Amino acid sequence: MFAQIGYYICVPFAWLTRVFYSLTGSYGLALILFTLVVKLVILPFQLKGKKSMLRMNRMQGKMKDIQTRYANNKQRQQEEIANLYAQEGVNPMSGCLWSFLPFPILIALYAIIRQPLRYLMGLSMDTITAISDAAAKLGYAAAEGGQAAAYEQIYLAKFVHQHWSSFQGQFDGLINLDYNFLGMDLASQGSTLFKQITTGGWPVIGVLLLPVIATALQFLMTVVSMKSSGAAANSQSKMMMYLMPLMTLWMGYILPAALCVYWIANTAFSVIQEQLLNKRFNKILDREETEKERAKREARAAKMMASRERMLQQQQQYEKAKSGNNGNKKKGQPSKKAEKRAGTNENGRVGQRPYARGRAYSEHHYEE
């Protein structure tokens, strides 16, 4: 089941590689064009993630402020960071998925390179067996066991190329596949050529240099990515800075050199893409931040004007109410005095005792 799924995944990539090989006649150039087209196809999906990553880079100051302010309250810290993401319109996971997309492509391309008759040429297993039998009659010895058996179809395709006159027109779909590129055999593995470094000349030295070039470009790509994402130079980031290039170096020597060509082209295009996207999105983010700050200033000014108008209205209402109260006081003053005099207790004025006014006095209080 998984083999069948893998086959259908490889089919479009194999078709694209076959088209470019038929147009250029160069296996290495076909891989470079294949890489360029794949980068252009997945570019629209990477744009949003790239913009989100740059926006997150600009949020580092605010995030550190939140982490410092709520250092003792992790739950509140996470809530504030989530609110900050929502306010800025940032999805921290948006760029993660597309960053892993090159790896399935690399795996599919490895299958195409390792089994050119099955995937690149689209031949059935019965046809491949028939070609192998025809090659055996011409002196071809099939590899048995180990790494040689894994690259059996590569060796068979090279044998067919060397004896193309005997195979031409015999099998439908069979391609005269030439692995030579810039004087190097892209079907060879660097790990098998170290003993020939002094005698093999450029074909050997070139293949051995491909993993080194791929490693250097991968290191450059890692540095550029860390710089654009604003990652701090901690122990984890340093480990990633060296781990990926070292993995590239190791894989470059144990796998066919054709994969190094893809890796070099993919990394070179990625570095160029990274620089161009950083420049473009930084301008966009600067403009958005300028517009956002202007909108905030306008909102603050409008808020201040509204507050000032409310204060003026309140002051006018207060003065109006105060002037109305003063008019009422002047008109109602005599009646108030009359009411006050009328309201005084009559017993309080008996005996002309001012100190007793207001008390309930009775002149018969002490009579028996």
Tab-separated table of C-alpha atoms in Angstrom:
chain	number	residue	atom	x	y	z
A	1	MET	CA	0.000	0.000	0.000
A	2	PHE	CA	2.684	2.500	1.027
A	3	ALA	CA	4.765	1.517	-1.997
A	4	GLN	CA	1.790	2.274	-4.230
A	5	ILE	CA	1.261	5.643	-2.536
A	6	GLY	CA	4.959	6.438	-2.909
A	7	TYR	CA	4.780	5.553	-6.589
A	8	TYR	CA	1.936	7.998	-7.256
A	9	ILE	CA	3.764	10.706	-5.306
A	10	CYS	CA	6.855	10.224	-7.456
A	11	VAL	CA	4.979	10.176	-10.776
A	12	PRO	CA	4.515	13.978	-11.213
A	13	PHE	CA	8.090	14.725	-10.146
A	14	ALA	CA	9.425	12.043	-12.466
A	15	TRP	CA	7.345	13.392	-15.355
A	16	LEU	CA	8.688	16.907	-14.761
A	17	THR	CA	12.282	15.666	-14.634
A	18	ARG	CA	11.772	13.615	-17.826
A	19	VAL	CA	10.354	16.658	-19.633
A	20	PHE	CA	13.346	18.810	-18.712
A	21	TYR	CA	15.782	16.047	-19.660
A	22	SER	CA	14.135	15.625	-23.054
A	23	LEU	CA	14.369	19.404	-23.606
A	24	THR	CA	17.957	19.904	-22.437
A	25	GLY	CA	19.599	16.517	-22.887
A	26	SER	CA	21.482	17.130	-19.615
A	27	TYR	CA	20.607	15.234	-16.458
A	28	GLY	CA	22.184	17.850	-14.157
A	29	LEU	CA	20.470	20.767	-15.901
A	30	ALA	CA	17.164	18.887	-15.759
A	31	LEU	CA	17.553	18.567	-11.970
A	32	ILE	CA	18.313	22.290	-11.633
A	33	LEU	CA	15.249	23.258	-13.690
A	34	PHE	CA	13.167	20.758	-11.728
A	35	THR	CA	14.305	22.418	-8.489
A	36	LEU	CA	13.480	25.890	-9.804
A	37	VAL	CA	9.961	24.909	-10.878
A	38	VAL	CA	9.246	23.187	-7.560
A	39	LYS	CA	10.438	26.279	-5.666
A	40	LEU	CA	8.133	28.488	-7.740
A	41	VAL	CA	5.174	26.137	-7.201
A	42	ILE	CA	5.477	26.086	-3.400
A	43	LEU	CA	6.405	29.785	-3.159
A	44	PRO	CA	2.797	31.055	-2.772
A	45	PHE	CA	2.296	28.704	0.166
A	46	GLN	CA	5.463	29.978	1.834
A	47	LEU	CA	4.667	33.688	1.497
A	48	LYS	CA	2.166	33.856	4.343
A	49	GLY	CA	4.427	31.874	6.648
A	50	LYS	CA	7.371	34.118	5.819
A	51	LYS	CA	5.419	37.284	6.543
A	52	SER	CA	4.157	35.818	9.803
A	53	MET	CA	7.697	34.889	10.818
A	54	LEU	CA	8.994	38.401	10.153
A	55	ARG	CA	6.072	39.869	12.069
A	56	MET	CA	6.887	37.596	15.001
A	57	ASN	CA	10.472	38.794	14.832
A	58	ARG	CA	9.251	42.347	15.314
A	59	MET	CA	7.145	41.259	18.277
A	60	GLN	CA	10.103	39.959	20.278
A	61	GLY	CA	10.332	43.155	22.346
A	62	LYS	CA	6.656	43.000	23.348
A	63	MET	CA	6.904	39.284	24.107
A	64	LYS	CA	9.926	39.800	26.349
A	65	ASP	CA	8.059	42.580	28.143
A	66	ILE	CA	5.122	40.223	28.774
A	67	GLN	CA	7.447	37.452	29.945
A	68	THR	CA	9.159	39.845	32.352
A	69	ARG	CA	5.915	41.353	33.617
A	70	TYR	CA	4.232	37.998	34.257
A	71	ALA	CA	7.310	35.942	35.117
A	72	ASN	CA	5.582	34.450	38.174
A	73	ASN	CA	2.257	33.773	36.467
A	74	LYS	CA	2.740	31.415	33.535
A	75	GLN	CA	-0.947	31.091	32.770
A	76	ARG	CA	-1.427	34.859	32.545
A	77	GLN	CA	1.764	35.050	30.491
A	78	GLN	CA	0.429	32.559	27.947
A	79	GLU	CA	-2.908	34.384	27.794
A	80	GLU	CA	-1.222	37.735	27.167
A	81	ILE	CA	1.023	36.247	24.464
A	82	ALA	CA	-2.030	34.649	22.806
A	83	ASN	CA	-3.807	38.025	22.930
A	84	LEU	CA	-0.733	39.645	21.378
A	85	TYR	CA	-0.763	37.093	18.550
A	86	ALA	CA	-4.455	37.807	17.970
A	87	GLN	CA	-3.954	41.585	17.985
A	88	GLU	CA	-1.058	41.389	15.527
A	89	GLY	CA	-2.760	38.784	13.329
A	90	VAL	CA	0.109	36.296	13.699
A	91	ASN	CA	-0.110	32.504	13.602
A	92	PRO	CA	3.085	31.092	15.168
A	93	MET	CA	2.562	27.732	13.433
A	94	SER	CA	1.886	29.067	9.939
A	95	GLY	CA	5.504	28.829	8.793
A	96	CYS	CA	6.324	25.464	10.319
A	97	LEU	CA	4.458	23.203	7.909
A	98	TRP	CA	5.964	24.622	4.720
A	99	SER	CA	9.493	24.528	6.151
A	100	PHE	CA	9.306	20.703	6.121
A	101	LEU	CA	7.959	20.474	2.573
A	102	PRO	CA	11.396	20.094	0.872
A	103	PHE	CA	12.023	16.809	2.711
A	104	PRO	CA	9.217	14.788	1.028
A	105	ILE	CA	10.363	16.236	-2.297
A	106	LEU	CA	13.915	15.134	-1.524
A	107	ILE	CA	12.710	11.624	-0.689
A	108	ALA	CA	10.666	11.443	-3.896
A	109	LEU	CA	13.602	12.698	-5.958
A	110	TYR	CA	15.889	10.136	-4.326
A	111	ALA	CA	13.511	7.380	-5.443
A	112	ILE	CA	13.497	8.809	-8.979
A	113	ILE	CA	17.307	8.920	-9.080
A	114	ARG	CA	17.744	5.486	-7.496
A	115	GLN	CA	15.193	3.785	-9.757
A	116	PRO	CA	15.325	5.656	-13.080
A	117	LEU	CA	13.764	2.864	-15.146
A	118	ARG	CA	10.783	2.512	-12.824
A	119	TYR	CA	10.036	6.173	-12.101
A	120	LEU	CA	11.861	8.429	-14.553
A	121	MET	CA	11.071	6.271	-17.586
A	122	GLY	CA	7.819	4.839	-16.179
A	123	LEU	CA	8.584	1.250	-17.228
A	124	SER	CA	6.828	-1.748	-15.725
A	125	MET	CA	8.722	-4.334	-13.699
A	126	ASP	CA	8.273	-6.903	-16.485
A	127	THR	CA	9.866	-4.509	-18.988
A	128	ILE	CA	12.744	-3.803	-16.591
A	129	THR	CA	13.323	-7.531	-16.198
A	130	ALA	CA	13.361	-7.936	-19.973
A	131	ILE	CA	15.908	-5.114	-20.328
A	132	SER	CA	18.060	-6.692	-17.622
A	133	ASP	CA	17.966	-10.035	-19.469
A	134	ALA	CA	18.924	-8.334	-22.732
A	135	ALA	CA	21.780	-6.534	-20.986
A	136	ALA	CA	22.996	-9.795	-19.460
A	137	LYS	CA	23.395	-11.243	-22.953
A	138	LEU	CA	25.699	-8.318	-23.731
A	139	GLY	CA	27.854	-9.000	-20.672
A	140	TYR	CA	26.050	-7.040	-17.962
A	141	ALA	CA	26.384	-8.523	-14.491
A	142	ALA	CA	23.627	-7.566	-12.075
A	143	ALA	CA	24.728	-6.382	-8.650
A	144	GLU	CA	23.875	-8.611	-5.724
A	145	GLY	CA	23.499	-7.595	-2.081
A	146	GLY	CA	24.352	-4.468	-0.129
A	147	GLN	CA	24.406	-0.926	-1.481
A	148	ALA	CA	25.111	-2.101	-5.035
A	149	ALA	CA	21.758	-3.900	-5.180
A	150	ALA	CA	19.981	-0.710	-4.035
A	151	TYR	CA	21.363	1.115	-7.086
A	152	GLU	CA	20.861	-1.732	-9.531
A	153	GLN	CA	18.675	0.317	-11.877
A	154	ILE	CA	21.285	3.106	-12.017
A	155	TYR	CA	23.950	0.639	-13.146
A	156	LEU	CA	21.535	-0.875	-15.661
A	157	ALA	CA	20.651	2.583	-17.056
A	158	LYS	CA	24.367	3.395	-17.426
A	159	PHE	CA	24.946	0.097	-19.224
A	160	VAL	CA	22.036	0.844	-21.558
A	161	HIS	CA	23.561	4.255	-22.308
A	162	GLN	CA	26.924	2.705	-23.108
A	163	HIS	CA	25.280	0.143	-25.448
A	164	TRP	CA	22.452	2.302	-26.717
A	165	SER	CA	22.753	1.013	-30.266
A	166	SER	CA	21.726	-2.430	-29.025
A	167	PHE	CA	18.685	-1.179	-27.082
A	168	GLN	CA	17.402	1.647	-29.265
A	169	GLY	CA	13.855	0.951	-30.436
A	170	GLN	CA	13.657	-2.367	-28.582
A	171	PHE	CA	11.608	-1.225	-25.592
A	172	ASP	CA	8.890	1.427	-25.545
A	173	GLY	CA	9.645	4.255	-23.113
A	174	LEU	CA	13.330	3.403	-22.707
A	175	ILE	CA	15.460	6.571	-22.542
A	176	ASN	CA	19.143	6.972	-23.330
A	177	LEU	CA	19.986	8.421	-19.916
A	178	ASP	CA	23.358	10.154	-19.669
A	179	TYR	CA	24.474	10.860	-16.078
A	180	ASN	CA	27.428	12.982	-17.159
A	181	PHE	CA	27.267	16.627	-16.021
A	182	LEU	CA	30.220	19.027	-16.236
A	183	GLY	CA	32.547	16.066	-16.554
A	184	MET	CA	31.158	14.361	-13.406
A	185	ASP	CA	29.212	11.129	-13.121
A	186	LEU	CA	26.085	12.049	-11.163
A	187	ALA	CA	25.276	8.381	-10.570
A	188	SER	CA	28.412	7.825	-8.477
A	189	GLN	CA	28.709	8.120	-4.699
A	190	GLY	CA	31.476	10.177	-3.162
A	191	SER	CA	32.149	7.605	-0.453
A	192	THR	CA	33.406	5.146	-3.110
A	193	LEU	CA	35.820	7.590	-4.771
A	194	PHE	CA	38.195	8.588	-1.966
A	195	LYS	CA	40.782	6.033	-3.057
A	196	GLN	CA	40.834	7.576	-6.551
A	197	ILE	CA	41.303	11.175	-5.435
A	198	THR	CA	44.927	11.317	-6.594
A	199	THR	CA	44.424	9.474	-9.882
A	200	GLY	CA	40.834	10.142	-10.905
A	201	GLY	CA	41.237	13.772	-11.919
A	202	TRP	CA	38.335	16.203	-12.163
A	203	PRO	CA	35.558	13.555	-12.473
A	204	VAL	CA	36.500	12.301	-9.002
A	205	ILE	CA	37.441	15.640	-7.433
A	206	GLY	CA	34.264	17.264	-8.751
A	207	VAL	CA	32.040	14.582	-7.229
A	208	LEU	CA	33.903	14.893	-3.911
A	209	LEU	CA	33.495	18.691	-3.955
A	210	LEU	CA	29.733	18.596	-4.476
A	211	PRO	CA	28.919	17.617	-0.847
A	212	VAL	CA	31.308	20.327	0.419
A	213	ILE	CA	29.585	22.985	-1.704
A	214	ALA	CA	26.173	21.742	-0.572
A	215	THR	CA	27.316	21.892	3.072
A	216	ALA	CA	28.670	25.442	2.746
A	217	LEU	CA	25.441	26.652	1.145
A	218	GLN	CA	23.362	24.884	3.797
A	219	PHE	CA	25.366	26.629	6.525
A	220	LEU	CA	24.855	29.975	4.774
A	221	MET	CA	21.130	29.273	4.487
A	222	THR	CA	20.911	28.429	8.194
A	223	VAL	CA	22.673	31.676	9.154
A	224	VAL	CA	20.442	33.765	6.879
A	225	SER	CA	17.296	32.080	8.220
A	226	MET	CA	18.318	32.595	11.847
A	227	LYS	CA	19.154	36.220	11.172
A	228	SER	CA	15.836	36.911	9.448
A	229	SER	CA	13.834	35.109	12.148
A	230	GLY	CA	15.662	36.904	14.956
A	231	ALA	CA	16.622	33.676	16.706
A	232	ALA	CA	18.909	34.163	19.673
A	233	ALA	CA	22.363	32.605	19.584
A	234	ASN	CA	21.666	30.035	22.315
A	235	SER	CA	22.916	26.477	22.562
A	236	GLN	CA	19.914	25.023	20.703
A	237	SER	CA	20.202	27.405	17.752
A	238	LYS	CA	23.960	26.817	17.539
A	239	MET	CA	23.347	23.077	17.464
A	240	MET	CA	20.886	23.489	14.583
A	241	MET	CA	23.337	25.783	12.815
A	242	TYR	CA	25.902	22.993	12.623
A	243	LEU	CA	23.655	19.922	12.624
A	244	MET	CA	21.961	20.537	9.266
A	245	PRO	CA	25.211	21.232	7.355
A	246	LEU	CA	26.857	18.163	8.866
A	247	MET	CA	23.866	16.038	7.884
A	248	THR	CA	24.091	17.466	4.370
A	249	LEU	CA	27.798	16.555	4.204
A	250	TRP	CA	27.182	13.004	5.367
A	251	MET	CA	24.247	12.384	3.010
A	252	GLY	CA	26.135	13.992	0.126
A	253	TYR	CA	28.876	11.372	0.333
A	254	ILE	CA	26.750	8.250	0.800
A	255	LEU	CA	24.039	9.085	-1.778
A	256	PRO	CA	24.329	9.585	-5.562
A	257	ALA	CA	25.931	12.861	-6.614
A	258	ALA	CA	22.738	13.818	-8.462
A	259	LEU	CA	21.122	14.527	-5.092
A	260	CYS	CA	23.936	16.975	-4.302
A	261	VAL	CA	23.118	18.870	-7.493
A	262	TYR	CA	19.503	19.153	-6.354
A	263	TRP	CA	20.598	20.133	-2.845
A	264	ILE	CA	22.970	22.813	-4.123
A	265	ALA	CA	20.371	24.253	-6.500
A	266	ASN	CA	17.613	24.153	-3.875
A	267	THR	CA	19.746	25.845	-1.212
A	268	ALA	CA	21.051	28.494	-3.621
A	269	PHE	CA	17.512	29.336	-4.751
A	270	SER	CA	16.392	29.373	-1.106
A	271	VAL	CA	19.099	31.880	-0.119
A	272	ILE	CA	18.114	34.171	-3.002
A	273	GLN	CA	14.424	33.755	-2.159
A	274	GLU	CA	15.088	34.495	1.512
A	275	GLN	CA	16.886	37.737	0.735
A	276	LEU	CA	14.242	38.931	-1.733
A	277	LEU	CA	11.327	38.057	0.537
A	278	ASN	CA	12.980	39.685	3.552
A	279	LYS	CA	13.464	42.891	1.601
A	280	ARG	CA	9.917	42.877	0.223
A	281	PHE	CA	8.085	41.977	3.420
A	282	ASN	CA	10.145	44.307	5.588
A	283	LYS	CA	8.996	47.187	3.392
A	284	ILE	CA	5.404	45.992	3.638
A	285	LEU	CA	5.609	45.621	7.417
A	286	ASP	CA	7.224	49.055	7.755
A	287	ARG	CA	4.378	50.566	5.765
A	288	GLU	CA	1.768	48.648	7.777
A	289	GLU	CA	3.338	49.713	11.057
A	290	THR	CA	3.468	53.325	9.854
A	291	GLU	CA	-0.205	53.184	8.867
A	292	LYS	CA	-1.043	51.454	12.123
A	293	GLU	CA	0.777	54.079	14.169
A	294	ARG	CA	-0.936	56.832	12.193
A	295	ALA	CA	-4.303	55.190	12.822
A	296	LYS	CA	-3.479	54.953	16.520
A	297	ARG	CA	-2.499	58.629	16.639
A	298	GLU	CA	-5.691	59.599	14.848
A	299	ALA	CA	-7.717	57.432	17.230
A	300	ARG	CA	-6.009	59.038	20.233
A	301	ALA	CA	-6.614	62.543	18.807
A	302	ALA	CA	-10.275	61.739	18.136
A	303	LYS	CA	-10.627	60.339	21.640
A	304	MET	CA	-9.082	63.476	23.146
A	305	MET	CA	-11.355	65.721	21.068
A	306	ALA	CA	-14.425	63.744	22.133
A	307	SER	CA	-13.340	63.923	25.766
A	308	ARG	CA	-12.780	67.676	25.469
A	309	GLU	CA	-16.216	68.164	23.911
A	310	ARG	CA	-17.820	66.145	26.706
A	311	MET	CA	-16.039	68.280	29.278
A	312	LEU	CA	-17.241	71.471	27.575
A	313	GLN	CA	-20.793	70.156	27.437
A	314	GLN	CA	-20.696	69.163	31.083
A	315	GLN	CA	-19.316	72.575	32.021
A	316	GLN	CA	-22.034	74.356	30.037
A	317	GLN	CA	-24.711	72.197	31.638
A	318	TYR	CA	-23.261	72.909	35.061
A	319	GLU	CA	-23.170	76.669	34.471
A	320	LYS	CA	-26.695	76.587	33.079
A	321	ALA	CA	-27.948	74.632	36.063
A	322	LYS	CA	-26.086	76.976	38.438
A	323	SER	CA	-27.580	80.097	36.855
A	324	GLY	CA	-31.055	78.516	37.053
A	325	ASN	CA	-30.578	77.714	40.744
A	326	ASN	CA	-29.484	81.286	41.495
A	327	GLY	CA	-32.633	82.656	39.849
A	328	ASN	CA	-34.805	80.310	41.859
A	329	LYS	CA	-33.066	81.340	45.092
A	330	LYS	CA	-33.770	85.062	44.466
A	331	LYS	CA	-37.424	84.436	43.719
A	332	GLY	CA	-38.092	82.048	46.599
A	333	GLN	CA	-36.045	83.753	49.353
A	334	PRO	CA	-38.954	85.624	51.246
A	335	SER	CA	-41.146	82.570	51.350
A	336	LYS	CA	-38.264	80.565	52.791
A	337	LYS	CA	-37.784	83.080	55.609
A	338	ALA	CA	-41.490	83.109	56.288
A	339	GLU	CA	-41.556	79.379	56.343
A	340	LYS	CA	-38.595	79.378	58.726
A	341	ARG	CA	-40.296	81.790	61.104
A	342	ALA	CA	-43.515	79.873	60.892
A	343	GLY	CA	-41.742	76.689	61.574
A	344	THR	CA	-40.326	77.859	64.941
A	345	ASN	CA	-41.954	76.230	67.995
A	346	GLU	CA	-44.193	78.724	69.813
A	347	ASN	CA	-43.201	77.375	73.227
A	348	GLY	CA	-39.606	78.224	72.495
A	349	ARG	CA	-40.387	81.938	72.556
A	350	VAL	CA	-42.109	81.906	75.947
A	351	GLY	CA	-40.250	83.941	78.558
A	352	GLN	CA	-38.030	85.539	75.919
A	353	ARG	CA	-35.426	82.807	76.275
A	354	PRO	CA	-33.515	82.523	73.021
A	355	TYR	CA	-31.534	79.562	74.284
A	356	ALA	CA	-34.739	77.589	74.671
A	357	ARG	CA	-35.939	78.109	71.134
A	358	GLY	CA	-36.553	74.969	69.351
A	359	ARG	CA	-37.250	72.981	72.570
A	360	ALA	CA	-40.703	71.665	73.477
A	361	TYR	CA	-41.142	73.972	76.526
A	362	SER	CA	-44.216	73.857	78.786
A	363	GLU	CA	-44.875	76.479	81.460
A	364	HIS	CA	-46.774	73.989	83.584
A	365	HIS	CA	-43.888	71.496	83.579
A	366	TYR	CA	-42.989	72.081	87.276
A	367	GLU	CA	-46.489	72.444	88.692
A	368	GLU	CA	-47.732	69.733	90.921
